PDB file of C-alpha atoms in Angstrom:
ATOM      1  CA  MET A   6      -0.975 107.803-109.341  1.00 43.00           C
ATOM      2  CA  ARG A   7       0.539 104.910-107.507  1.00 50.00           C
ATOM      3  CA  LEU A   8       1.130 104.695-104.310  1.00 44.00           C
ATOM      4  CA  GLU A   9       5.002 103.004-103.728  1.00 47.00           C
ATOM      5  CA  PRO A  10       4.700 100.948-100.589  1.00 47.00           C
ATOM      6  CA  GLU A  11       6.632 102.166 -97.383  1.00 45.00           C
ATOM      7  CA  PRO A  12      10.459 100.616 -96.887  1.00 52.00           C
ATOM      8  CA  GLU A  13      10.870  98.566 -94.391  1.00 53.00           C
ATOM      9  CA  ARG A  14      12.729  99.818 -91.249  1.00 56.00           C
ATOM     10  CA  ALA A  15      16.429  98.910 -91.105  1.00 61.00           C
ATOM     11  CA  PRO A  16      17.106  96.700 -88.706  1.00 65.00           C
ATOM     12  CA  ALA A  17      19.599  98.513 -87.101  1.00 70.00           C
ATOM     13  CA  SER A  18      16.461 101.703 -87.008  1.00 76.00           C
ATOM     14  CA  VAL A  19      14.157  99.238 -84.795  1.00 73.00           C
ATOM     15  CA  ALA A  20      17.108  98.413 -82.291  1.00 79.00           C
ATOM     16  CA  VAL A  21      17.921 101.892 -81.731  1.00 84.00           C
ATOM     17  CA  ARG A  22      14.242 102.374 -81.125  1.00 87.00           C
ATOM     18  CA  PHE A  23      13.796  99.280 -78.966  1.00 87.00           C
ATOM     19  CA  ALA A  24      16.626 100.307 -76.912  1.00 90.00           C
ATOM     20  CA  TRP A  25      15.579 103.537 -76.103  1.00 93.00           C
ATOM     21  CA  ARG A  26      11.750 102.568 -75.486  1.00 93.00           C
ATOM     22  CA  PHE A  27      13.605 100.294 -73.003  1.00 95.00           C
ATOM     23  CA  ALA A  28      15.691 102.558 -71.606  1.00 95.00           C
ATOM     24  CA  LEU A  29      12.766 104.285 -70.831  1.00 96.00           C
ATOM     25  CA  CYS A  30      10.097 101.933 -69.483  1.00 95.00           C
ATOM     26  CA  LEU A  31      13.290 100.207 -67.487  1.00 95.00           C
ATOM     27  CA  ALA A  32      13.550 103.548 -65.530  1.00 96.00           C
ATOM     28  CA  LEU A  33      10.273 103.828 -64.945  1.00 96.00           C
ATOM     29  CA  VAL A  34       9.597 100.593 -63.922  1.00 95.00           C
ATOM     30  CA  LEU A  35      12.400 100.430 -61.476  1.00 95.00           C
ATOM     31  CA  ALA A  36      10.773 103.729 -59.819  1.00 96.00           C
ATOM     32  CA  ALA A  37       8.270 102.198 -59.098  1.00 95.00           C
ATOM     33  CA  THR A  38       9.913  99.044 -57.482  1.00 93.00           C
ATOM     34  CA  LEU A  39      11.874 101.682 -55.213  1.00 91.00           C
ATOM     35  CA  ARG A  40       8.679 102.700 -54.543  1.00 93.00           C
ATOM     36  CA  TRP A  41       6.474 100.043 -53.608  1.00 94.00           C
ATOM     37  CA  GLY A  42       9.150  97.026 -53.593  1.00 93.00           C
ATOM     38  CA  HIS A  43       9.052  96.668 -49.927  1.00 94.00           C
ATOM     39  CA  ALA A  44       5.163  96.533 -49.758  1.00 95.00           C
ATOM     40  CA  LEU A  45       5.334  93.926 -52.487  1.00 95.00           C
ATOM     41  CA  ALA A  46       8.538  91.487 -50.960  1.00 96.00           C
ATOM     42  CA  GLU A  47       5.518  91.896 -47.814  1.00 96.00           C
ATOM     43  CA  ALA A  48       2.528  91.340 -49.855  1.00 96.00           C
ATOM     44  CA  LEU A  49       4.464  87.789 -51.920  1.00 97.00           C
ATOM     45  CA  LEU A  50       6.086  86.580 -48.179  1.00 97.00           C
ATOM     46  CA  PRO A  51       3.058  84.288 -47.449  1.00 97.00           C
ATOM     47  CA  LEU A  52       3.186  82.801 -51.080  1.00 97.00           C
ATOM     48  CA  ILE A  53       6.885  82.097 -50.882  1.00 97.00           C
ATOM     49  CA  ALA A  54       6.297  80.313 -47.639  1.00 97.00           C
ATOM     50  CA  ALA A  55       3.297  78.209 -49.258  1.00 97.00           C
ATOM     51  CA  GLU A  56       5.771  77.425 -51.770  1.00 97.00           C
ATOM     52  CA  ILE A  57       8.850  75.977 -49.728  1.00 96.00           C
ATOM     53  CA  ASN A  58       6.469  74.320 -47.519  1.00 95.00           C
ATOM     54  CA  ALA A  59       5.214  72.277 -50.778  1.00 95.00           C
ATOM     55  CA  LEU A  60       8.034  71.505 -52.127  1.00 93.00           C
ATOM     56  CA  ASP A  61       9.976  70.153 -48.926  1.00 90.00           C
ATOM     57  CA  ASN A  62       8.261  69.262 -45.860  1.00 88.00           C
ATOM     58  CA  THR A  63      11.961  68.842 -43.923  1.00 88.00           C
ATOM     59  CA  TYR A  64      11.977  72.910 -42.338  1.00 89.00           C
ATOM     60  CA  ARG A  65       9.209  74.430 -40.129  1.00 92.00           C
ATOM     61  CA  ILE A  66       9.442  77.983 -41.092  1.00 95.00           C
ATOM     62  CA  VAL A  67       9.606  79.571 -37.947  1.00 95.00           C
ATOM     63  CA  ALA A  68      10.363  83.205 -39.459  1.00 97.00           C
ATOM     64  CA  LEU A  69       9.762  85.334 -42.694  1.00 97.00           C
ATOM     65  CA  GLU A  70      10.220  89.050 -42.984  1.00 97.00           C
ATOM     66  CA  VAL A  71      11.912  91.540 -45.343  1.00 96.00           C
ATOM     67  CA  VAL A  72      14.896  93.035 -42.795  1.00 96.00           C
ATOM     68  CA  GLN A  73      17.079  96.179 -42.949  1.00 92.00           C
ATOM     69  CA  ARG A  74      20.696  95.182 -42.871  1.00 90.00           C
ATOM     70  CA  GLY A  75      23.780  97.031 -43.951  1.00 86.00           C
ATOM     71  CA  GLY A  76      21.919  99.566 -45.345  1.00 85.00           C
ATOM     72  CA  GLU A  77      20.540  96.729 -47.595  1.00 92.00           C
ATOM     73  CA  GLU A  78      16.619  94.947 -47.277  1.00 95.00           C
ATOM     74  CA  LEU A  79      17.309  91.347 -47.527  1.00 96.00           C
ATOM     75  CA  ILE A  80      14.189  88.343 -47.361  1.00 97.00           C
ATOM     76  CA  ARG A  81      15.556  86.495 -44.790  1.00 97.00           C
ATOM     77  CA  ILE A  82      13.725  82.762 -43.630  1.00 97.00           C
ATOM     78  CA  VAL A  83      14.448  81.184 -40.225  1.00 97.00           C
ATOM     79  CA  VAL A  84      13.809  77.779 -40.317  1.00 95.00           C
ATOM     80  CA  THR A  85      14.282  74.659 -37.370  1.00 92.00           C
ATOM     81  CA  LEU A  86      14.028  70.570 -38.692  1.00 88.00           C
ATOM     82  CA  ALA A  87      10.700  69.195 -39.084  1.00 85.00           C
ATOM     83  CA  ARG A  88      11.869  65.844 -39.763  1.00 84.00           C
ATOM     84  CA  CYS A  89      15.152  64.416 -40.044  1.00 80.00           C
ATOM     85  CA  VAL A  90      17.382  65.279 -43.067  1.00 79.00           C
ATOM     86  CA  VAL A  91      18.284  62.356 -45.516  1.00 75.00           C
ATOM     87  CA  LEU A  92      21.373  62.545 -47.434  1.00 73.00           C
ATOM     88  CA  PRO A  93      23.319  59.576 -48.984  1.00 71.00           C
ATOM     89  CA  ASP A  94      25.475  58.748 -46.374  1.00 68.00           C
ATOM     90  CA  GLY A  95      22.663  58.769 -43.890  1.00 70.00           C
ATOM     91  CA  ALA A  96      19.804  60.186 -41.689  1.00 74.00           C
ATOM     92  CA  HIS A  97      20.813  63.287 -39.869  1.00 72.00           C
ATOM     93  CA  CYS A  98      18.579  64.683 -37.220  1.00 77.00           C
ATOM     94  CA  ALA A  99      19.830  67.418 -35.457  1.00 70.00           C
ATOM     95  CA  ASP A 100      18.271  69.268 -32.536  1.00 73.00           C
ATOM     96  CA  PRO A 101      14.700  70.505 -32.817  1.00 71.00           C
ATOM     97  CA  ARG A 102      15.498  73.403 -31.246  1.00 77.00           C
ATOM     98  CA  ALA A 103      18.497  74.408 -33.537  1.00 82.00           C
ATOM     99  CA  GLN A 104      17.876  77.017 -36.242  1.00 90.00           C
ATOM    100  CA  ALA A 105      19.389  77.922 -39.810  1.00 90.00           C
ATOM    101  CA  GLN A 106      19.321  81.164 -41.851  1.00 94.00           C
ATOM    102  CA  ALA A 107      19.286  82.171 -45.252  1.00 96.00           C
ATOM    103  CA  SER A 108      18.136  85.466 -46.804  1.00 96.00           C
ATOM    104  CA  THR A 109      18.604  87.241 -50.337  1.00 96.00           C
ATOM    105  CA  LEU A 110      18.538  90.570 -51.002  1.00 95.00           C
ATOM    106  CA  LEU A 111      15.084  92.295 -52.036  1.00 95.00           C
ATOM    107  CA  GLY A 112      15.989  93.273 -55.037  1.00 94.00           C
ATOM    108  CA  HIS A 113      16.685  89.765 -56.215  1.00 95.00           C
ATOM    109  CA  LEU A 114      12.646  89.524 -56.176  1.00 95.00           C
ATOM    110  CA  THR A 115      11.850  92.725 -57.937  1.00 95.00           C
ATOM    111  CA  LEU A 116      14.898  92.273 -60.580  1.00 94.00           C
ATOM    112  CA  PRO A 117      13.530  89.949 -63.152  1.00 95.00           C
ATOM    113  CA  PRO A 118       9.908  91.362 -63.272  1.00 96.00           C
ATOM    114  CA  THR A 119      11.319  94.363 -63.681  1.00 96.00           C
ATOM    115  CA  LEU A 120      13.406  93.742 -67.117  1.00 96.00           C
ATOM    116  CA  ALA A 121      10.647  91.444 -68.438  1.00 97.00           C
ATOM    117  CA  VAL A 122       7.863  94.018 -68.023  1.00 97.00           C
ATOM    118  CA  ALA A 123       9.954  96.875 -69.278  1.00 97.00           C
ATOM    119  CA  ALA A 124      10.958  94.892 -72.016  1.00 96.00           C
ATOM    120  CA  VAL A 125       7.289  94.075 -72.664  1.00 96.00           C
ATOM    121  CA  LEU A 126       5.937  97.513 -72.432  1.00 95.00           C
ATOM    122  CA  ALA A 127       8.659  98.542 -74.799  1.00 95.00           C
ATOM    123  CA  TRP A 128       8.338  96.024 -77.914  1.00 93.00           C
ATOM    124  CA  PRO A 129       5.443  97.961 -80.090  1.00 91.00           C
ATOM    125  CA  PRO A 130       2.843  95.871 -80.723  1.00 91.00           C
ATOM    126  CA  ALA A 131       1.873  94.982 -83.915  1.00 88.00           C
ATOM    127  CA  SER A 132      -2.040  95.477 -83.219  1.00 91.00           C
ATOM    128  CA  TRP A 133      -4.368  96.121 -80.378  1.00 93.00           C
ATOM    129  CA  ARG A 134      -5.643  91.844 -80.342  1.00 93.00           C
ATOM    130  CA  GLU A 135      -1.397  91.332 -79.424  1.00 95.00           C
ATOM    131  CA  ALA A 136      -1.407  94.144 -77.189  1.00 94.00           C
ATOM    132  CA  ALA A 137      -4.635  92.628 -75.117  1.00 94.00           C
ATOM    133  CA  TRP A 138      -2.907  89.487 -74.961  1.00 95.00           C
ATOM    134  CA  ARG A 139      -0.434  91.036 -73.659  1.00 96.00           C
ATOM    135  CA  LEU A 140      -1.654  91.866 -70.162  1.00 95.00           C
ATOM    136  CA  PRO A 141      -2.933  88.248 -68.771  1.00 96.00           C
ATOM    137  CA  LEU A 142       0.324  86.360 -70.724  1.00 97.00           C
ATOM    138  CA  LEU A 143       2.524  88.712 -68.696  1.00 97.00           C
ATOM    139  CA  LEU A 144       0.846  87.904 -65.818  1.00 97.00           C
ATOM    140  CA  VAL A 145       1.013  84.595 -66.159  1.00 97.00           C
ATOM    141  CA  GLY A 146       4.954  84.724 -66.545  1.00 97.00           C
ATOM    142  CA  LEU A 147       5.167  87.001 -63.555  1.00 97.00           C
ATOM    143  CA  ALA A 148       3.918  84.584 -61.373  1.00 97.00           C
ATOM    144  CA  LEU A 149       6.069  81.937 -62.914  1.00 96.00           C
ATOM    145  CA  LEU A 150       9.141  83.751 -62.670  1.00 96.00           C
ATOM    146  CA  LEU A 151       8.458  84.723 -59.122  1.00 96.00           C
ATOM    147  CA  ALA A 152       8.052  80.982 -58.136  1.00 97.00           C
ATOM    148  CA  LEU A 153      11.196  80.240 -59.938  1.00 96.00           C
ATOM    149  CA  ASP A 154      13.495  82.841 -57.945  1.00 96.00           C
ATOM    150  CA  VAL A 155      13.570  83.943 -54.517  1.00 96.00           C
ATOM    151  CA  PRO A 156      11.648  80.533 -52.831  1.00 97.00           C
ATOM    152  CA  MET A 157      14.310  78.354 -54.624  1.00 97.00           C
ATOM    153  CA  VAL A 158      16.701  80.225 -53.535  1.00 97.00           C
ATOM    154  CA  LEU A 159      15.882  80.350 -50.036  1.00 97.00           C
ATOM    155  CA  TRP A 160      15.065  76.715 -50.575  1.00 96.00           C
ATOM    156  CA  ALA A 161      18.467  76.129 -51.970  1.00 96.00           C
ATOM    157  CA  SER A 162      20.443  78.273 -49.731  1.00 95.00           C
ATOM    158  CA  LEU A 163      18.597  76.052 -46.413  1.00 93.00           C
ATOM    159  CA  TRP A 164      19.509  72.726 -48.264  1.00 90.00           C
ATOM    160  CA  GLN A 165      23.722  74.053 -49.162  1.00 92.00           C
ATOM    161  CA  LEU A 166      24.584  74.074 -45.117  1.00 88.00           C
ATOM    162  CA  HIS A 167      23.250  70.093 -44.898  1.00 83.00           C
ATOM    163  CA  VAL A 168      24.959  69.403 -47.859  1.00 86.00           C
ATOM    164  CA  ASP A 169      28.071  71.592 -47.241  1.00 86.00           C
ATOM    165  CA  ALA A 170      28.113  69.994 -43.739  1.00 80.00           C
ATOM    166  CA  PHE A 171      27.334  66.490 -44.117  1.00 80.00           C
ATOM    167  CA  ALA A 172      27.898  65.745 -47.516  1.00 80.00           C
ATOM    168  CA  PRO A 173      30.200  68.193 -49.782  1.00 82.00           C
ATOM    169  CA  GLY A 174      30.451  67.428 -53.753  1.00 79.00           C
ATOM    170  CA  LEU A 175      27.126  66.075 -53.620  1.00 81.00           C
ATOM    171  CA  PHE A 176      25.110  66.461 -56.770  1.00 84.00           C
ATOM    172  CA  SER A 177      22.286  68.312 -56.751  1.00 88.00           C
ATOM    173  CA  PRO A 178      20.110  70.081 -59.399  1.00 92.00           C
ATOM    174  CA  LEU A 179      18.509  72.606 -56.549  1.00 94.00           C
ATOM    175  CA  LEU A 180      22.203  73.560 -56.240  1.00 94.00           C
ATOM    176  CA  LEU A 181      22.980  73.775 -59.774  1.00 95.00           C
ATOM    177  CA  TRP A 182      19.617  75.925 -60.245  1.00 96.00           C
ATOM    178  CA  LEU A 183      21.217  78.377 -57.224  1.00 95.00           C
ATOM    179  CA  ASP A 184      24.204  78.790 -58.556  1.00 95.00           C
ATOM    180  CA  PHE A 185      22.697  79.366 -62.149  1.00 96.00           C
ATOM    181  CA  VAL A 186      20.273  82.073 -60.602  1.00 95.00           C
ATOM    182  CA  GLN A 187      22.868  83.456 -58.945  1.00 92.00           C
ATOM    183  CA  SER A 188      25.224  83.740 -61.632  1.00 93.00           C
ATOM    184  CA  GLY A 189      23.624  86.372 -63.432  1.00 91.00           C
ATOM    185  CA  GLY A 190      20.759  83.404 -64.632  1.00 95.00           C
ATOM    186  CA  ARG A 191      17.316  85.580 -63.205  1.00 94.00           C
ATOM    187  CA  MET A 192      18.744  88.551 -65.486  1.00 94.00           C
ATOM    188  CA  ALA A 193      18.398  86.127 -68.508  1.00 95.00           C
ATOM    189  CA  LEU A 194      14.956  84.548 -66.572  1.00 96.00           C
ATOM    190  CA  GLY A 195      13.499  88.259 -66.869  1.00 96.00           C
ATOM    191  CA  LEU A 196      13.870  88.685 -70.162  1.00 95.00           C
ATOM    192  CA  VAL A 197      13.339  85.004 -71.169  1.00 96.00           C
ATOM    193  CA  CYS A 198       9.928  85.651 -69.843  1.00 97.00           C
ATOM    194  CA  ALA A 199       9.591  88.744 -71.872  1.00 97.00           C
ATOM    195  CA  ALA A 200      10.315  86.766 -75.014  1.00 97.00           C
ATOM    196  CA  GLY A 201       7.858  84.641 -74.332  1.00 97.00           C
ATOM    197  CA  VAL A 202       5.088  86.987 -73.289  1.00 97.00           C
ATOM    198  CA  LEU A 203       5.769  88.643 -76.962  1.00 96.00           C
ATOM    199  CA  ALA A 204       5.784  85.369 -78.845  1.00 96.00           C
ATOM    200  CA  ALA A 205       2.261  83.875 -77.696  1.00 96.00           C
ATOM    201  CA  ALA A 206       0.792  87.264 -77.748  1.00 96.00           C
ATOM    202  CA  HIS A 207       1.370  88.021 -81.107  1.00 94.00           C
ATOM    203  CA  ALA A 208       1.130  83.902 -82.138  1.00 95.00           C
ATOM    204  CA  LEU A 209      -2.333  84.417 -80.323  1.00 94.00           C
ATOM    205  CA  ALA A 210      -3.392  87.875 -82.264  1.00 92.00           C
ATOM    206  CA  GLU A 211      -2.089  86.240 -85.245  1.00 89.00           C
ATOM    207  CA  ARG A 212      -4.057  82.830 -84.466  1.00 84.00           C
ATOM    208  CA  GLY A 213      -7.448  84.948 -83.660  1.00 64.00           C
ATOM    209  CA  GLN A 214      -6.779  87.351 -87.340  1.00 64.00           C
ATOM    210  CA  VAL A 215      -6.901  84.027 -88.955  1.00 57.00           C
ATOM    211  CA  ARG A 216      -9.986  82.825 -87.722  1.00 56.00           C
ATOM    212  CA  ARG A 217     -11.667  85.893 -88.683  1.00 57.00           C
ATOM    213  CA  GLY A 218     -10.771  85.632 -91.994  1.00 54.00           C
ATOM    214  CA  VAL A 219     -12.101  83.009 -92.157  1.00 48.00           C
ATOM    215  CA  GLY A 220     -15.092  83.082 -90.498  1.00 50.00           C
ATOM    216  CA  GLY A 221     -15.524  86.167 -92.375  1.00 49.00           C
TER     217      GLY A 221
END
């Protein structure tokens, strides 16, 4: 008796299976972020401050905290000027006692990682090697994702205060990034992160399998 190969699943069937798995994983990860999101944000505050300090020594951080305002949780930064701000029209030196602040929703910190984790969990691995590669790659992807969102948004929001006051219309890649992230870009970043993790894990698993075949 000759065994017939199993027919390949239709793309529509694969998409439907992924959709319901993604919805289930997203609900579970969202529940986890609602439960532990505040604690995660508090734990990441020193890293956010360190990144902003490394990117720009213009500011001296007075406070970086999670606050409650109007029923919403925000990540708020309060700074003073550590040195003069140099813009095309010259240097602007404010009173060093003056403070500026910027904030972003706590959900902006947790949403992109939530999408990335849910998508990676929902996509079935082709082998155990691929599944094993996903965890370390996901951790690297999440670290990069977190670094590109909230710290950059807070930094850009502070910079925008100077641009609006002294150089309206100034071209700034940092402000372009702020517009991109706040216009839905952070959701795209989460999905791109997941796609990168899945593709890299698959490639590394295939490479390892080929090596084993050659060595065997």
